[in-house]
Amino acid sequence: MKTLVTGGRVIDPSQDLDGFFDLLLEDGVVARVDESVSASDAEVFDAEGLVVCPGLIDIHVHLREPGEEYKETVATGTRSAAVGGFTAVACMANTKPVNDSRSVTEHILEEARRAGYARVHPIGAVSKGLAGEELAEIGEMVRAGVVAVSDDGLPVANAELMRRALLYAQHFDIPVIQHAEDLDLTGSGVMHEGEWSTRLGLPGIPGSSEDVIVARDLILLEDTVGRYHVAHLSTGRSLAMVRRARQAGLRVTCEVSPHHLLLTDQAVSDMEMSTATKMKPPLRASTDREALLEGLADGTVDAIASDHAPHHVDEKDVEFTAAPFGIVGLETTLSLCLDRLVRPGVISISRMIELLSTGPARVLGIPGGSLAEGRPADVTVFHPDRSVTVDAATMASTSHNTPFDGWKLKGAPVCTFVAGKKINP
Amino acid sequence: MAAGTWQRKDLLGIAELSADEIRLILETAESFSQVAERPIKKVPTLRGKTVVNLFFEASTRTRSSFEIAEKRLSADGLNFSSSGSALSKGESLIDTALNLQAMAPDLIVIRHGAPGAPHLLARRLDAGVINAGDGAHEHPTQALLDAYTIRQHKGRIAGLKIAIVGDIEHSRVVRSNIHLLTKLGAEVTVAGPLTMLPAAVDRLGVRVCHRLEDAIAGADVVMMLRIQLERQSRALFPSTREYFQLFGLTRERLKAAAEDAIVMHPGPMNRGVEIASDVADGPESVILEQVANGVAVRMAVLYLLSGAGEEGV
Ligand SMILES: [Zn+2]
């Protein structure tokens, strides 16, 4: 099967490419990128006025299958990904049962293949059952297809276990992804600790809850020479530590979520304690937000990841303190980035694509993130300034918990190609 | 009574009220306070109106105060508490609200442990919602009765020095009081153990002290807060004995306040923990007046929110 994507603005940060090119997809790979490609037997996709880039990759999503299919399934989650312009997602291990074994990994991959909307890269658990005690069978899971390990949803709290994970994961050259949170410091906290938690009388989660774990892990990383990735990094202080550690030569990467880039803890008050503003880590102070934006621009941040965390409406339609943490994000991420980061000039469109594609691929060491010839024909096509209004009710995801409902944004996904095949979500 | 300026369906907190709205409630309360002095303490103002008292947490004081206020206004009061009703059977707050809606109440008085619970109800229901305390967020009628009591003694709020001492972080009383007193022009100082001072509390427009002595120096009003003794198990303070040594209000310490200072406490008191008995029962104490004024203030709030104002008292 051949597809010729013509007339689009092709932006590929992996080869420093930005211009009007034709793109030939053949046999699942990128066959040619050139100013004018002719392939008479190819199906033509007219991309005039559109941007064509390496397929977007979200390295932090929760697909909820197996175990909580009423929140999301591999099929609905990957469909949501495709609608949002993502060609690949990496899904966290905190399913029921936990993805700590070959059989669960295989089940997820099988469901993903059957659905056919996007590639799925499972992330295995660090510890058996996410119990934080013994290492899971990481090698076995890697053979089955996991690309990283993480106890996400929970931190690896035990320093000794973290040290062992950083050492052991090196046998497979995969990163250990940390959900950096000190649960004692979090306590009963439900939002960022600061002026707004004080005004609302809601128990706070201090920034230090994240920072002390990042600090500890960076010390362990220095000793182990492993690969370490900070999930949903949310504080200025953690970011500064990552920046310094990288300058010192440590193999550390980090991701931030669109909501931490665009909202602050004040949103909890502005939205009258709507549970769509409740997530972990919580929306932070404006100084944290500014630091994260700086980290985007200066290269410290490797990836933007949605932390897509679907929850059922009945679970979210309760008092703020009683609601589960988490929001969905696959279908809003690209538009939010285009409208709120690229349009005001926080980052360039090419840097945005790096953060949503090339960077994530590099973090996990997975194929994709590039339109170089011979690479997988995973392509995202988007309209750089088409107007859209976020409508939670019509999302492809089973869940609708988003603080961005009703936002008017410019820039929207148009379609994706996975292995050269146009996806119709 | 000038009730024409009251526009709100709900009373959820002091944060969103203007100084004029606060004054209107206090002035309305003044006219209702005379009802308590009559031989028959009852007016027909809310006859035919249904008020639901929805108490998810035990609170004998606030609850009986509202109930008396409702009776004095001739409203039909309906009580739901968390024991022995659907509330304790895991029914969600929204379901409870929808069931109540079906009974078509005019007003709902809600006490709930979760900040924002009254707001959640108010968004869903046609009935007016009165927040009778939502977690550590707001307790507007308590702040109003405190302000009423202060005005009774001092004739004003503006320019007064008011110290609030104790567990600032977990108090449902303190935020409403800070909003109200600063809106009416008082200088508010808070003090308490650092483990019980919430983050960035100075952003609420108050002075922050770490010592009781500094907080009450020259104060016209000293408001002591209740210590939840279970906080000790979370190691927020080492012992009640040590707490009393650092933050307990004694007769000796009270000398630092203004000569005609009054002492307040939202109750119930832990005598010998946050306040010495001779201060609680002393001439400066207005603690029992606070309780009495609570009824008049709650009558005023019920009256204004019921829309009865158009017909006059
Ligand atoms: Zn997480």
JSON list of N, CA, C and O in Angstrom, two decimals, chain B residues 41-66:
[
{"chain": "B", "resi": 41, "resn": "LYS", "atom": "N", "xyz": [-42.10, 34.30, 71.53]},
{"chain": "B", "resi": 41, "resn": "LYS", "atom": "CA", "xyz": [-40.91, 34.52, 70.67]},
{"chain": "B", "resi": 41, "resn": "LYS", "atom": "C", "xyz": [-41.15, 33.97, 69.28]},
{"chain": "B", "resi": 41, "resn": "LYS", "atom": "O", "xyz": [-40.42, 33.11, 68.82]},
{"chain": "B", "resi": 42, "resn": "LYS", "atom": "N", "xyz": [-42.13, 34.46, 68.61]},
{"chain": "B", "resi": 42, "resn": "LYS", "atom": "CA", "xyz": [-42.45, 33.87, 67.32]},
{"chain": "B", "resi": 42, "resn": "LYS", "atom": "C", "xyz": [-43.09, 34.91, 66.42]},
{"chain": "B", "resi": 42, "resn": "LYS", "atom": "O", "xyz": [-43.95, 35.68, 66.86]},
{"chain": "B", "resi": 43, "resn": "VAL", "atom": "N", "xyz": [-42.64, 34.93, 65.17]},
{"chain": "B", "resi": 43, "resn": "VAL", "atom": "CA", "xyz": [-43.26, 35.81, 64.17]},
{"chain": "B", "resi": 43, "resn": "VAL", "atom": "C", "xyz": [-43.69, 34.94, 62.99]},
{"chain": "B", "resi": 43, "resn": "VAL", "atom": "O", "xyz": [-43.12, 33.87, 62.77]},
{"chain": "B", "resi": 44, "resn": "PRO", "atom": "N", "xyz": [-44.69, 35.36, 62.25]},
{"chain": "B", "resi": 44, "resn": "PRO", "atom": "CA", "xyz": [-45.21, 34.49, 61.18]},
{"chain": "B", "resi": 44, "resn": "PRO", "atom": "C", "xyz": [-44.46, 34.61, 59.86]},
{"chain": "B", "resi": 44, "resn": "PRO", "atom": "O", "xyz": [-44.90, 34.08, 58.84]},
{"chain": "B", "resi": 45, "resn": "THR", "atom": "N", "xyz": [-43.33, 35.26, 59.88]},
{"chain": "B", "resi": 45, "resn": "THR", "atom": "CA", "xyz": [-42.64, 35.64, 58.65]},
{"chain": "B", "resi": 45, "resn": "THR", "atom": "C", "xyz": [-42.46, 34.52, 57.63]},
{"chain": "B", "resi": 45, "resn": "THR", "atom": "O", "xyz": [-42.65, 34.71, 56.44]},
{"chain": "B", "resi": 46, "resn": "LEU", "atom": "N", "xyz": [-42.03, 33.34, 58.07]},
{"chain": "B", "resi": 46, "resn": "LEU", "atom": "CA", "xyz": [-41.75, 32.25, 57.12]},
{"chain": "B", "resi": 46, "resn": "LEU", "atom": "C", "xyz": [-42.82, 31.17, 57.16]},
{"chain": "B", "resi": 46, "resn": "LEU", "atom": "O", "xyz": [-42.54, 30.01, 56.82]},
{"chain": "B", "resi": 47, "resn": "ARG", "atom": "N", "xyz": [-44.02, 31.55, 57.57]},
{"chain": "B", "resi": 47, "resn": "ARG", "atom": "CA", "xyz": [-45.09, 30.55, 57.63]},
{"chain": "B", "resi": 47, "resn": "ARG", "atom": "C", "xyz": [-45.29, 29.95, 56.24]},
{"chain": "B", "resi": 47, "resn": "ARG", "atom": "O", "xyz": [-45.35, 30.68, 55.24]},
{"chain": "B", "resi": 48, "resn": "GLY", "atom": "N", "xyz": [-45.37, 28.62, 56.20]},
{"chain": "B", "resi": 48, "resn": "GLY", "atom": "CA", "xyz": [-45.60, 27.94, 54.92]},
{"chain": "B", "resi": 48, "resn": "GLY", "atom": "C", "xyz": [-44.32, 27.64, 54.16]},
{"chain": "B", "resi": 48, "resn": "GLY", "atom": "O", "xyz": [-44.35, 26.99, 53.13]},
{"chain": "B", "resi": 49, "resn": "LYS", "atom": "N", "xyz": [-43.17, 28.11, 54.67]},
{"chain": "B", "resi": 49, "resn": "LYS", "atom": "CA", "xyz": [-41.90, 27.81, 54.01]},
{"chain": "B", "resi": 49, "resn": "LYS", "atom": "C", "xyz": [-41.27, 26.57, 54.66]},
{"chain": "B", "resi": 49, "resn": "LYS", "atom": "O", "xyz": [-41.36, 26.38, 55.88]},
{"chain": "B", "resi": 50, "resn": "THR", "atom": "N", "xyz": [-40.65, 25.77, 53.83]},
{"chain": "B", "resi": 50, "resn": "THR", "atom": "CA", "xyz": [-40.00, 24.56, 54.34]},
{"chain": "B", "resi": 50, "resn": "THR", "atom": "C", "xyz": [-38.49, 24.73, 54.32]},
{"chain": "B", "resi": 50, "resn": "THR", "atom": "O", "xyz": [-37.91, 25.08, 53.30]},
{"chain": "B", "resi": 51, "resn": "VAL", "atom": "N", "xyz": [-37.90, 24.49, 55.48]},
{"chain": "B", "resi": 51, "resn": "VAL", "atom": "CA", "xyz": [-36.43, 24.56, 55.59]},
{"chain": "B", "resi": 51, "resn": "VAL", "atom": "C", "xyz": [-35.92, 23.18, 55.96]},
{"chain": "B", "resi": 51, "resn": "VAL", "atom": "O", "xyz": [-36.39, 22.59, 56.94]},
{"chain": "B", "resi": 52, "resn": "VAL", "atom": "N", "xyz": [-34.99, 22.67, 55.17]},
{"chain": "B", "resi": 52, "resn": "VAL", "atom": "CA", "xyz": [-34.40, 21.37, 55.47]},
{"chain": "B", "resi": 52, "resn": "VAL", "atom": "C", "xyz": [-33.05, 21.57, 56.13]},
{"chain": "B", "resi": 52, "resn": "VAL", "atom": "O", "xyz": [-32.20, 22.29, 55.61]},
{"chain": "B", "resi": 53, "resn": "ASN", "atom": "N", "xyz": [-32.87, 20.95, 57.29]},
{"chain": "B", "resi": 53, "resn": "ASN", "atom": "CA", "xyz": [-31.58, 21.00, 57.97]},
{"chain": "B", "resi": 53, "resn": "ASN", "atom": "C", "xyz": [-30.84, 19.71, 57.69]},
{"chain": "B", "resi": 53, "resn": "ASN", "atom": "O", "xyz": [-31.25, 18.64, 58.13]},
{"chain": "B", "resi": 54, "resn": "LEU", "atom": "N", "xyz": [-29.77, 19.84, 56.93]},
{"chain": "B", "resi": 54, "resn": "LEU", "atom": "CA", "xyz": [-29.06, 18.67, 56.43]},
{"chain": "B", "resi": 54, "resn": "LEU", "atom": "C", "xyz": [-27.69, 18.62, 57.10]},
{"chain": "B", "resi": 54, "resn": "LEU", "atom": "O", "xyz": [-26.76, 19.29, 56.67]},
{"chain": "B", "resi": 55, "resn": "PHE", "atom": "N", "xyz": [-27.58, 17.84, 58.15]},
{"chain": "B", "resi": 55, "resn": "PHE", "atom": "CA", "xyz": [-26.33, 17.85, 58.92]},
{"chain": "B", "resi": 55, "resn": "PHE", "atom": "C", "xyz": [-25.59, 16.53, 58.75]},
{"chain": "B", "resi": 55, "resn": "PHE", "atom": "O", "xyz": [-25.97, 15.51, 59.29]},
{"chain": "B", "resi": 56, "resn": "PHE", "atom": "N", "xyz": [-24.51, 16.60, 57.97]},
{"chain": "B", "resi": 56, "resn": "PHE", "atom": "CA", "xyz": [-23.69, 15.42, 57.74]},
{"chain": "B", "resi": 56, "resn": "PHE", "atom": "C", "xyz": [-22.66, 15.24, 58.86]},
{"chain": "B", "resi": 56, "resn": "PHE", "atom": "O", "xyz": [-21.95, 14.26, 58.88]},
{"chain": "B", "resi": 57, "resn": "GLU", "atom": "N", "xyz": [-22.54, 16.24, 59.70]},
{"chain": "B", "resi": 57, "resn": "GLU", "atom": "CA", "xyz": [-21.60, 16.17, 60.83]},
{"chain": "B", "resi": 57, "resn": "GLU", "atom": "C", "xyz": [-22.37, 16.61, 62.05]},
{"chain": "B", "resi": 57, "resn": "GLU", "atom": "O", "xyz": [-23.21, 17.50, 61.96]},
{"chain": "B", "resi": 58, "resn": "ALA", "atom": "N", "xyz": [-22.02, 16.02, 63.17]},
{"chain": "B", "resi": 58, "resn": "ALA", "atom": "CA", "xyz": [-22.66, 16.45, 64.41]},
{"chain": "B", "resi": 58, "resn": "ALA", "atom": "C", "xyz": [-22.28, 17.89, 64.70]},
{"chain": "B", "resi": 58, "resn": "ALA", "atom": "O", "xyz": [-21.13, 18.28, 64.53]},
{"chain": "B", "resi": 59, "resn": "SER", "atom": "N", "xyz": [-23.26, 18.69, 65.08]},
{"chain": "B", "resi": 59, "resn": "SER", "atom": "CA", "xyz": [-22.98, 20.05, 65.50]},
{"chain": "B", "resi": 59, "resn": "SER", "atom": "C", "xyz": [-24.19, 20.55, 66.26]},
{"chain": "B", "resi": 59, "resn": "SER", "atom": "O", "xyz": [-25.09, 21.16, 65.70]},
{"chain": "B", "resi": 60, "resn": "THR", "atom": "N", "xyz": [-24.20, 20.22, 67.54]},
{"chain": "B", "resi": 60, "resn": "THR", "atom": "CA", "xyz": [-25.38, 20.52, 68.35]},
{"chain": "B", "resi": 60, "resn": "THR", "atom": "C", "xyz": [-25.67, 22.01, 68.34]},
{"chain": "B", "resi": 60, "resn": "THR", "atom": "O", "xyz": [-26.80, 22.45, 68.19]},
{"chain": "B", "resi": 61, "resn": "ARG", "atom": "N", "xyz": [-24.61, 22.81, 68.49]},
{"chain": "B", "resi": 61, "resn": "ARG", "atom": "CA", "xyz": [-24.80, 24.24, 68.62]},
{"chain": "B", "resi": 61, "resn": "ARG", "atom": "C", "xyz": [-25.40, 24.89, 67.39]},
{"chain": "B", "resi": 61, "resn": "ARG", "atom": "O", "xyz": [-26.44, 25.55, 67.45]},
{"chain": "B", "resi": 62, "resn": "THR", "atom": "N", "xyz": [-24.71, 24.72, 66.27]},
{"chain": "B", "resi": 62, "resn": "THR", "atom": "CA", "xyz": [-25.16, 25.37, 65.04]},
{"chain": "B", "resi": 62, "resn": "THR", "atom": "C", "xyz": [-26.53, 24.85, 64.66]},
{"chain": "B", "resi": 62, "resn": "THR", "atom": "O", "xyz": [-27.42, 25.60, 64.28]},
{"chain": "B", "resi": 63, "resn": "ARG", "atom": "N", "xyz": [-26.71, 23.56, 64.82]},
{"chain": "B", "resi": 63, "resn": "ARG", "atom": "CA", "xyz": [-27.97, 22.96, 64.43]},
{"chain": "B", "resi": 63, "resn": "ARG", "atom": "C", "xyz": [-29.12, 23.47, 65.28]},
{"chain": "B", "resi": 63, "resn": "ARG", "atom": "O", "xyz": [-30.17, 23.87, 64.75]},
{"chain": "B", "resi": 64, "resn": "SER", "atom": "N", "xyz": [-28.96, 23.49, 66.60]},
{"chain": "B", "resi": 64, "resn": "SER", "atom": "CA", "xyz": [-30.08, 23.97, 67.42]},
{"chain": "B", "resi": 64, "resn": "SER", "atom": "C", "xyz": [-30.32, 25.45, 67.19]},
{"chain": "B", "resi": 64, "resn": "SER", "atom": "O", "xyz": [-31.46, 25.92, 67.23]},
{"chain": "B", "resi": 65, "resn": "SER", "atom": "N", "xyz": [-29.26, 26.19, 66.92]},
{"chain": "B", "resi": 65, "resn": "SER", "atom": "CA", "xyz": [-29.42, 27.61, 66.65]},
{"chain": "B", "resi": 65, "resn": "SER", "atom": "C", "xyz": [-30.28, 27.83, 65.41]},
{"chain": "B", "resi": 65, "resn": "SER", "atom": "O", "xyz": [-31.19, 28.66, 65.40]},
{"chain": "B", "resi": 66, "resn": "PHE", "atom": "N", "xyz": [-30.00, 27.06, 64.36]},
{"chain": "B", "resi": 66, "resn": "PHE", "atom": "CA", "xyz": [-30.82, 27.17, 63.15]},
{"chain": "B", "resi": 66, "resn": "PHE", "atom": "C", "xyz": [-32.26, 26.72, 63.43]},
{"chain": "B", "resi": 66, "resn": "PHE", "atom": "O", "xyz": [-33.22, 27.35, 62.97]}
]
